[in-house]
Short mmCIF file of C-alpha atoms in Angstrom, two decimals:
data_model
loop_
_atom_site.label_atom_id
_atom_site.label_comp_id
_atom_site.label_asym_id
_atom_site.label_seq_id
_atom_site.Cartn_x
_atom_site.Cartn_y
_atom_site.Cartn_z
CA MET A 207 89.53 90.26 122.63
CA LYS A 208 87.31 87.27 122.37
CA ILE A 209 88.65 84.67 119.92
CA ASN A 210 86.13 83.19 117.53
CA ILE A 211 86.73 80.82 114.61
CA LEU A 212 83.77 82.23 112.69
CA ALA A 213 84.31 84.48 109.67
CA ALA A 214 84.92 88.13 110.56
CA PHE A 215 82.26 90.74 110.22
CA LEU A 216 82.09 94.51 110.12
CA LEU A 217 79.15 96.66 111.15
CA PHE A 218 79.15 100.40 110.59
CA THR A 219 77.27 102.21 113.34
CA THR A 220 75.85 104.93 111.12
CA ALA A 221 73.42 106.66 113.43
CA LEU A 222 74.63 110.19 113.99
CA LEU A 223 73.55 110.56 117.63
CA PRO A 224 73.89 113.75 119.64
CA LEU A 225 77.34 113.50 121.18
CA GLN A 226 76.54 115.53 124.26
CA ALA A 227 73.74 113.20 125.29
CA GLN A 228 75.32 109.93 124.26
CA ASN A 229 79.01 110.32 124.98
CA ALA A 230 79.39 112.75 127.89
CA GLN A 231 81.05 110.10 130.03
CA ALA A 232 82.95 112.53 132.29
CA VAL A 233 80.90 113.06 135.45
CA VAL A 234 81.14 115.72 138.15
CA VAL A 235 81.88 113.99 141.46
CA LYS A 236 82.99 116.90 143.67
CA GLN A 237 83.36 120.68 143.68
CA ASP A 238 85.64 122.84 145.82
CA GLY A 239 85.07 126.45 144.87
CA ASP A 240 86.31 126.91 141.31
CA LYS A 241 87.80 123.40 141.25
CA ILE A 242 85.69 120.69 139.63
CA TYR A 243 86.59 117.01 140.12
CA LEU A 244 85.60 114.78 137.18
CA ASP A 245 85.34 110.99 136.96
CA ILE A 246 87.19 110.11 133.71
CA SER A 247 87.43 106.36 134.28
CA SER A 248 85.08 105.65 131.33
CA LEU A 249 86.87 107.80 128.75
CA SER A 250 88.08 105.99 125.63
CA SER A 251 90.96 108.40 124.94
CA PRO A 252 93.50 110.06 127.25
CA LEU A 253 92.83 113.50 128.73
CA LYS A 254 95.62 116.02 129.19
CA LYS A 255 96.29 119.29 130.97
CA GLY A 256 95.06 122.27 128.99
CA ASP A 257 92.03 120.50 127.51
CA SER A 258 88.76 122.38 127.91
CA PHE A 259 85.43 121.22 129.29
CA LYS A 260 81.88 122.38 129.90
CA ILE A 261 79.26 121.04 132.29
CA ILE A 262 75.76 120.37 131.00
CA THR A 263 73.47 122.40 133.25
CA ALA A 264 70.10 121.84 131.54
CA SER A 265 68.49 120.36 128.43
CA GLU A 266 65.16 120.38 126.65
CA PRO A 267 63.88 118.59 123.53
CA LEU A 268 63.67 120.53 120.24
CA ILE A 269 60.39 119.68 118.49
CA ASN A 270 59.38 120.67 114.96
CA PRO A 271 55.92 122.21 115.54
CA GLN A 272 54.68 121.24 112.07
CA THR A 273 55.72 117.60 112.04
CA GLY A 274 56.11 116.85 115.73
CA LYS A 275 59.53 115.36 114.97
CA ASN A 276 62.02 115.38 117.84
CA LEU A 277 65.18 117.00 116.46
CA GLY A 278 67.27 116.24 119.53
CA ASP A 279 68.01 118.12 122.71
CA ILE A 280 69.07 121.73 123.25
CA TYR A 281 71.78 121.94 125.90
CA GLN A 282 72.77 124.70 128.27
CA TYR A 283 76.35 124.74 129.50
CA SER A 284 78.51 126.22 132.18
CA PRO A 285 81.26 128.64 131.19
CA GLU A 286 84.25 126.86 129.65
CA GLY A 287 86.78 125.43 132.08
CA THR A 288 90.34 124.14 131.73
CA ILE A 289 91.77 120.80 132.89
CA THR A 290 94.60 121.52 135.34
CA GLU A 291 95.42 118.04 136.71
CA VAL A 292 94.96 114.51 135.34
CA GLN A 293 95.08 111.35 137.47
CA PRO A 294 94.45 107.76 136.28
CA LEU A 295 90.73 107.80 137.20
CA TYR A 296 89.86 111.43 137.77
CA ALA A 297 90.76 114.90 136.55
CA VAL A 298 90.62 118.35 138.13
CA GLY A 299 89.37 121.32 136.16
CA GLU A 300 88.84 124.96 136.97
CA ILE A 301 85.99 127.29 136.01
CA LYS A 302 86.46 130.92 136.99
CA ASN A 303 83.74 132.18 139.34
CA ALA A 304 82.11 128.76 139.18
CA LYS A 305 78.54 128.30 140.36
CA GLN A 306 77.64 125.22 142.35
CA TYR A 307 77.13 122.24 140.02
CA ALA A 308 75.30 119.10 141.02
CA ALA A 309 77.26 115.91 141.64
CA GLY A 310 76.44 113.53 138.81
CA ALA A 311 76.20 116.26 136.16
CA LYS A 312 77.79 115.31 132.87
CA ALA A 313 80.63 117.16 131.20
CA VAL A 314 81.74 117.41 127.59
CA LEU A 315 85.44 117.64 126.82
CA GLU A 316 87.39 119.12 123.96
CA SER A 317 90.92 117.99 123.30
CA GLN A 318 93.58 120.15 121.70
CA PRO A 319 95.04 117.73 119.09
CA GLU A 320 98.70 117.53 118.21
CA GLN A 321 99.73 119.13 114.95
CA ILE A 322 102.09 117.84 112.28
CA GLN A 323 104.71 120.59 111.90
CA THR A 324 107.95 121.03 110.08
CA PRO A 325 110.76 122.62 112.13
CA ALA A 326 110.01 125.97 110.46
CA ALA A 327 106.31 125.69 111.20
CA ALA A 328 107.05 124.87 114.82
CA GLN A 329 108.61 128.33 115.18
CA ASN A 330 105.45 129.93 113.89
CA ALA A 331 102.36 128.60 115.63
CA LYS A 332 100.01 130.38 113.27
CA GLU A 333 99.21 127.96 110.46
CA GLU A 334 99.06 129.48 107.00
CA LYS A 335 96.24 128.54 104.68
CA SER A 336 97.03 126.13 101.88
CA SER A 337 97.80 127.69 98.50
CA ARG A 338 96.58 124.62 96.60
CA LYS A 339 93.83 125.04 94.04
CA ILE A 340 90.66 123.50 95.45
CA ILE A 341 87.35 122.88 93.69
CA THR A 342 84.44 122.63 96.14
CA TYR A 343 81.32 121.09 94.61
CA GLN A 344 77.85 122.11 95.71
CA PRO A 345 76.62 119.98 98.63
CA VAL A 346 74.52 116.88 98.04
CA GLU A 347 71.93 115.55 100.47
CA GLN A 348 73.86 112.41 101.41
CA THR A 349 76.36 111.33 104.02
CA ILE A 350 79.16 110.07 101.79
CA VAL A 351 81.22 107.30 103.40
CA SER A 352 83.36 106.47 100.36
CA LEU A 353 84.14 107.93 96.94
CA THR A 354 86.26 107.39 93.86
CA GLU A 355 86.77 108.49 90.25
CA GLY A 356 86.14 106.36 87.18
CA ASN A 357 84.91 106.04 83.63
CA VAL A 358 81.44 104.51 84.01
CA THR A 359 79.64 106.22 81.12
CA ALA A 360 82.14 109.06 80.51
CA PRO A 361 85.69 109.97 81.59
CA ASN A 362 86.48 111.43 85.02
CA GLN A 363 83.15 110.76 86.69
CA ILE A 364 82.89 110.90 90.49
CA ILE A 365 81.27 107.91 92.18
CA THR A 366 80.02 108.00 95.77
CA LEU A 367 78.66 105.54 98.33
CA SER A 368 76.31 106.91 101.00
CA ASP A 369 75.65 105.68 104.52
CA LYS A 370 72.27 104.47 103.21
CA GLY A 371 73.94 102.20 100.64
CA GLN A 372 73.24 104.36 97.60
CA VAL A 373 75.79 104.32 94.79
CA THR A 374 75.70 107.50 92.68
CA VAL A 375 77.65 108.28 89.50
CA TYR A 376 78.12 112.03 88.99
CA SER A 377 79.41 113.99 86.01
CA PRO A 378 81.28 117.06 87.34
CA ALA A 379 81.13 120.46 85.66
CA ASN A 380 82.53 123.63 87.23
CA ASP A 381 81.35 123.33 90.86
CA THR A 382 78.26 121.23 90.13
CA LEU A 383 77.75 117.46 90.24
CA THR A 384 75.05 116.08 87.93
CA PRO A 385 73.79 112.60 88.91
CA VAL A 386 73.88 110.21 85.95
CA LEU A 387 73.22 106.75 87.40
CA THR A 388 72.22 105.40 90.80
CA ALA A 389 71.94 101.97 92.41
CA HIS A 390 71.40 100.59 95.91
CA LEU A 391 73.22 97.89 97.83
CA PRO A 392 71.10 94.95 99.06
CA ALA A 393 68.57 95.89 101.74
CA GLY A 394 69.66 95.34 105.32
CA THR A 395 73.39 95.67 104.60
CA GLU A 396 75.94 98.18 105.87
CA PRO A 397 78.13 100.05 103.31
CA ILE A 398 81.92 100.05 103.64
CA ALA A 399 83.73 101.27 100.50
CA ILE A 400 83.40 101.99 96.77
CA SER A 401 86.12 101.49 94.13
CA ALA A 402 86.19 102.00 90.35
CA VAL A 403 88.68 99.92 88.33
CA ASP A 404 88.46 98.40 84.85
CA VAL A 405 89.45 94.86 85.86
CA LYS A 406 87.67 93.29 82.88
CA LYS A 407 89.54 95.60 80.48
CA THR A 408 86.34 96.68 78.76
CA GLY A 409 87.30 100.35 78.54
CA ALA A 410 84.70 101.30 81.15
CA SER A 411 85.04 101.13 84.93
CA GLN A 412 83.47 98.37 86.95
CA LEU A 413 82.31 99.54 90.37
CA PHE A 414 83.14 97.46 93.45
CA ALA A 415 80.90 98.22 96.44
CA SER A 416 81.84 96.40 99.66
CA TYR A 417 79.32 95.93 102.44
CA TYR A 418 78.60 93.89 105.54
CA ASN A 419 75.59 91.54 105.69
CA PRO A 420 74.58 91.23 109.38
CA SER A 421 72.14 88.37 108.79
CA ARG A 422 74.82 86.19 107.16
CA LYS A 423 77.73 87.74 109.09
CA ILE A 424 79.93 88.10 106.02
CA ILE A 425 81.55 90.85 103.99
CA SER A 426 80.55 90.90 100.33
CA THR A 427 81.39 93.02 97.29
CA SER A 428 78.92 93.75 94.53
CA VAL A 429 80.28 94.45 91.05
CA LEU A 430 78.21 97.04 89.21
CA GLU A 431 78.42 98.01 85.55
CA ALA A 432 76.56 100.43 83.30
CA GLN A 433 74.12 98.47 81.16
CA ASN A 434 71.11 99.80 79.26
CA GLU A 435 71.36 103.18 81.00
CA ASN A 436 71.27 101.54 84.43
CA LEU A 437 73.77 100.34 87.01
CA GLU A 438 73.39 96.57 87.11
CA THR A 439 74.95 94.08 89.54
CA THR A 440 76.89 91.58 87.43
CA ASN A 441 78.89 89.72 90.09
CA THR A 442 79.13 89.26 93.85
CA PHE A 443 82.04 87.77 95.80
CA ASN A 444 82.93 87.42 99.47
CA SER A 445 85.88 89.72 100.15
CA PHE A 446 86.49 93.30 101.16
CA VAL A 447 88.04 95.20 98.24
CA LYS A 448 89.63 98.63 97.84
CA GLU A 449 91.41 100.39 95.02
CA ILE A 450 95.06 101.37 95.44
CA GLY A 451 96.76 104.11 93.44
CA CYS A 452 95.68 107.11 91.38
CA SER A 453 93.58 107.26 88.23
CA PRO A 454 94.18 106.07 85.57
CA ASP A 455 96.70 103.60 87.04
CA LYS A 456 94.69 102.13 89.90
CA THR A 457 94.75 98.47 90.87
CA LEU A 458 92.17 96.56 92.89
CA TRP A 459 93.04 94.59 96.01
CA GLY A 460 91.03 92.19 98.12
CA GLN A 461 91.30 91.17 101.74
CA THR A 462 89.69 88.64 104.05
CA PRO A 463 89.99 88.70 107.84
CA PHE A 464 92.06 86.23 109.79
CA VAL A 465 89.98 83.50 111.39
CA LEU A 466 91.49 84.26 114.79
CA GLY A 467 91.09 87.63 116.45
CA GLY A 468 90.20 91.00 114.97
CA ASN A 469 92.88 91.39 112.33
CA PRO A 470 92.42 91.27 108.56
CA GLY A 471 94.42 89.13 106.18
CA ASN A 472 97.06 90.11 103.64
CA ALA A 473 96.21 92.01 100.46
CA ARG A 474 95.75 90.12 97.20
CA LYS A 475 95.10 91.50 93.73
CA VAL A 476 91.59 91.05 92.36
CA LEU A 477 91.57 89.21 89.03
CA TYR A 478 88.84 88.37 86.52
CA ASN A 479 89.01 84.87 85.02
CA GLY A 480 86.40 85.43 82.33
CA LYS A 481 83.50 84.29 84.48
CA LYS A 482 84.02 85.62 87.98
CA PHE A 483 86.30 87.71 90.16
CA GLU A 484 88.85 86.04 92.41
CA LEU A 485 91.85 86.89 94.56
CA ALA A 486 95.36 86.16 93.29
CA LYS A 487 97.53 83.64 95.13
CA ASP A 488 100.42 86.06 95.71
CA ASP A 489 99.90 88.52 98.54
CA ILE A 490 101.44 91.51 100.31
CA ASN A 491 101.76 91.69 104.07
CA THR A 492 99.49 94.46 105.37
CA ARG A 493 100.82 94.27 108.94
CA ARG A 494 97.38 93.11 110.07
CA GLU A 495 95.79 96.45 109.17
CA TRP A 496 92.68 97.08 107.09
CA LEU A 497 93.13 97.93 103.41
CA ASN A 498 91.29 101.23 103.78
CA GLY A 499 94.22 102.79 105.62
CA ILE A 500 96.93 101.28 103.38
CA ASN A 501 98.77 102.17 100.18
CA PHE A 502 101.94 101.16 98.32
CA TYR A 503 104.72 103.01 96.48
CA PRO A 504 108.07 102.01 94.93
CA TYR A 505 110.67 102.88 97.57
CA GLU A 506 113.37 101.16 95.53
CA GLN A 507 113.46 99.85 91.98
CA ASP A 508 111.25 96.75 91.62
CA LYS A 509 110.31 96.87 95.31
CA THR A 510 107.07 97.90 96.97
CA GLY A 511 106.91 100.26 99.94
CA LEU A 512 104.02 100.01 102.36
CA VAL A 513 102.27 103.07 103.78
CA TYR A 514 99.72 102.52 106.52
CA ILE A 515 98.13 103.88 109.68
CA THR A 516 98.77 101.74 112.73
CA SER A 517 96.13 100.87 115.30
CA SER A 518 97.62 103.57 117.57
CA GLY A 519 97.05 106.26 114.95
CA THR A 520 100.66 106.60 113.75
CA LEU A 521 101.27 106.92 110.01
CA LYS A 522 104.21 104.76 108.84
CA ALA A 523 105.99 104.62 105.48
CA GLN A 524 108.54 102.01 104.44
CA THR A 525 111.96 103.40 103.55
CA GLY A 526 113.92 100.14 103.42
CA LYS A 527 113.61 96.45 104.11
CA GLU A 528 113.23 97.00 107.86
CA ARG A 529 113.23 100.80 108.00
CA TRP A 530 110.19 103.01 108.55
CA ALA A 531 109.48 106.73 108.62
CA LYS A 532 106.60 107.64 110.89
CA SER A 533 104.47 110.54 112.08
CA LYS A 534 103.12 111.48 115.47
CA SER A 535 99.91 109.77 116.59
CA LEU A 536 97.72 112.38 114.93
CA PHE A 537 95.24 109.97 113.48
CA SER A 538 94.03 108.19 116.61
CA SER A 539 90.80 110.20 116.64
CA THR A 540 90.35 109.99 112.86
CA PRO A 541 88.85 106.61 112.00
CA ASN A 542 85.34 105.50 111.42
CA ARG A 543 84.51 103.00 114.13
CA VAL A 544 83.23 99.63 113.01
CA LYS A 545 81.94 96.74 115.02
CA TYR A 546 83.93 93.54 114.64
CA LYS A 547 82.37 90.67 116.54
CA GLN A 548 81.98 92.11 120.04
CA ASP A 549 84.71 94.72 119.71
CA VAL A 550 84.90 98.20 118.20
CA VAL A 551 87.90 98.53 115.88
CA LYS A 552 89.35 101.44 113.91
CA PHE A 553 88.77 101.70 110.18
CA TYR A 554 90.73 104.56 108.68
CA PRO A 555 90.02 106.75 105.65
CA SER A 556 92.14 105.82 102.64
CA VAL A 557 95.79 106.88 102.59
CA GLN A 558 96.91 108.18 99.18
CA VAL A 559 100.41 108.23 97.67
CA TYR A 560 101.66 109.90 94.50
CA GLN A 561 105.07 110.73 93.08
CA LYS A 562 106.36 114.31 92.99
CA GLY A 563 109.56 113.99 91.03
CA ASN A 564 111.43 111.16 92.71
CA THR A 565 109.75 111.72 96.08
CA PRO A 566 106.51 110.11 97.24
CA VAL A 567 103.89 112.45 98.70
CA ILE A 568 101.63 110.80 101.27
CA VAL A 569 98.13 112.16 101.86
CA ALA A 570 96.21 111.29 105.03
CA ALA A 571 93.06 112.59 106.72
CA GLN A 572 92.82 113.74 110.33
CA ASN A 573 89.47 114.36 112.04
CA THR A 574 88.86 116.21 115.29
CA ALA A 575 86.44 114.56 117.71
CA LYS A 576 83.25 116.52 118.22
CA LEU A 577 83.32 118.14 121.65
CA GLY A 578 86.12 116.01 122.86
CA LEU A 579 87.61 112.64 123.37
CA LEU A 580 84.50 110.53 123.45
CA ALA A 581 83.76 109.87 119.77
CA ASP A 582 83.38 106.10 120.03
CA LEU A 583 80.47 106.07 117.60
CA PHE A 584 80.73 106.26 113.83
CA GLY A 585 80.68 109.86 112.65
CA GLN A 586 81.09 111.80 115.88
CA TYR A 587 83.51 114.45 114.58
CA LYS A 588 83.37 118.20 114.06
CA ASP A 589 85.94 118.96 111.33
CA GLY A 590 88.89 117.52 109.47
CA LYS A 591 92.18 118.19 107.73
CA ILE A 592 94.03 116.69 104.78
CA HIS A 593 97.78 116.43 105.39
CA PHE A 594 100.33 116.22 102.56
CA LEU A 595 103.55 114.65 103.91
CA ASN A 596 107.04 113.99 102.58
CA ILE A 597 109.72 111.55 103.72
CA GLU A 598 112.77 113.56 104.78
CA LYS A 599 115.82 112.00 106.46
CA GLY A 600 113.83 109.05 107.67
CA ARG A 601 110.96 111.14 109.04
CA LEU A 602 107.48 112.07 107.83
CA VAL A 603 107.10 115.85 107.73
CA SER A 604 104.18 117.99 106.64
CA GLU A 605 104.45 119.75 103.31
CA ASP A 606 100.98 121.25 103.45
CA THR A 607 97.67 121.00 105.35
CA VAL A 608 94.21 121.72 103.94
CA GLU A 609 91.58 122.70 106.51
CA LEU A 610 88.08 121.31 105.91
CA ASP A 611 84.64 122.56 106.92
CA GLY A 612 83.45 119.03 107.73
CA TYR A 613 84.96 115.69 108.64
CA VAL A 614 86.09 112.87 106.35
CA TYR A 615 85.21 109.21 105.90
CA ASP A 616 87.35 108.55 102.82
CA THR A 617 89.69 109.96 100.18
CA ALA A 618 90.55 109.03 96.60
CA CYS A 619 93.34 109.89 94.16
CA THR A 620 92.91 111.11 90.58
CA GLN A 621 95.54 112.03 88.02
CA ASP A 622 95.54 115.68 89.15
CA ALA A 623 93.87 115.86 92.56
CA ILE A 624 92.95 114.27 95.86
CA LEU A 625 89.20 113.78 96.25
CA THR A 626 87.50 113.90 99.60
CA ALA A 627 83.93 114.32 100.81
CA GLU A 628 83.31 116.63 103.75
CA THR A 629 80.43 115.51 105.92
CA LEU A 630 78.50 118.64 106.82
CA GLU A 631 75.54 119.28 109.10
CA GLU A 632 72.04 117.86 108.58
CA GLY A 633 73.13 114.93 106.43
CA TYR A 634 74.81 116.87 103.62
CA SER A 635 78.23 116.24 102.06
CA SER A 636 80.40 118.39 99.82
CA ILE A 637 83.09 116.88 97.60
CA LYS A 638 86.43 118.68 97.28
CA ALA A 639 89.05 118.16 94.60
CA ILE A 640 92.41 119.29 96.08
CA ALA A 641 95.13 119.82 93.49
CA LYS A 642 98.26 117.71 93.94
#
């Protein structure tokens, strides 16, 4: 990674491009009957035996006849094949009764992800559906990249941040979300996260919307408050911030990147001094990971336990001073990708923690890459899951898994539920409230 003394920057690549056309980096180099030899030297994630693939045989543009708008390409594929051998730079797959495919044709790949399983679940491969109560709100025409709950003009409102930088305050009722207030981040900026915490102690939530300014190459956070039936920006400060905890006991934390390399700094509480917001002097070591994939819980009396997703996609939870429980690397395909300087780094959905009796329950999102291993661009996923995990005998084991219809950019924690926003097709999102 190139070292630069300049301040760090983040850039969300929000264009949802057709994966088949943009990311089909596996290329047919040879065919021997049913055996297909693929160049996999450009893949960003490992391929394994048993993964499936299809070869793109033809494509044509799909045009709306009324508007003339190009809606993308329609692809034709070969029958599905199976990877039978993987070498460092090439893989061999088989397609039964294969036709002759041209050298240079592109292939799309679909990985079979690992599953978090308890020992009992491992004996029964068929996963049972979650019995948790789930409220699914009617879809909204936004791609929601972050969400939270707060008291902006009334209790228990849901606040969202879209990929276009729109902040929306909704009042929920049954399965419907009624928009109450809206605001937009500064033009030309890229949205990162939204939080709702009453730092000023006014009785109403202040909203903290973090974004990247590419012209100034800095991360900023706008503070928005409800004033005169509008959302008004009352403060701006240069840090990335994210709420930690569950309503109504959330706290707000700030983070600035290290000046060397691609790692962020430690977490510091956000305070209000009567005039402006600032970061406290005391900090907590975040293991050089971004705040979005981090949480804390009391693992011992008067001590703080860290929960975070590592850069390799492993979920870790502190169980002692130098002891950690961890999961398999399920989350390596989960994160939103963000551009940091000249590198693409992983930026995970929020990890939530709540107490169930004396035991912490950890909630983390897992997305499945759309048509394979090549989802290097922001948003290239097909579906997601929400895992509820416990710490048992020094290990993280799954208590429950909720299957989603779409994929996830963020989660939030309320007093009774875990909030998440499924990104659906054609730019829609649907918010789910999953009972704890």
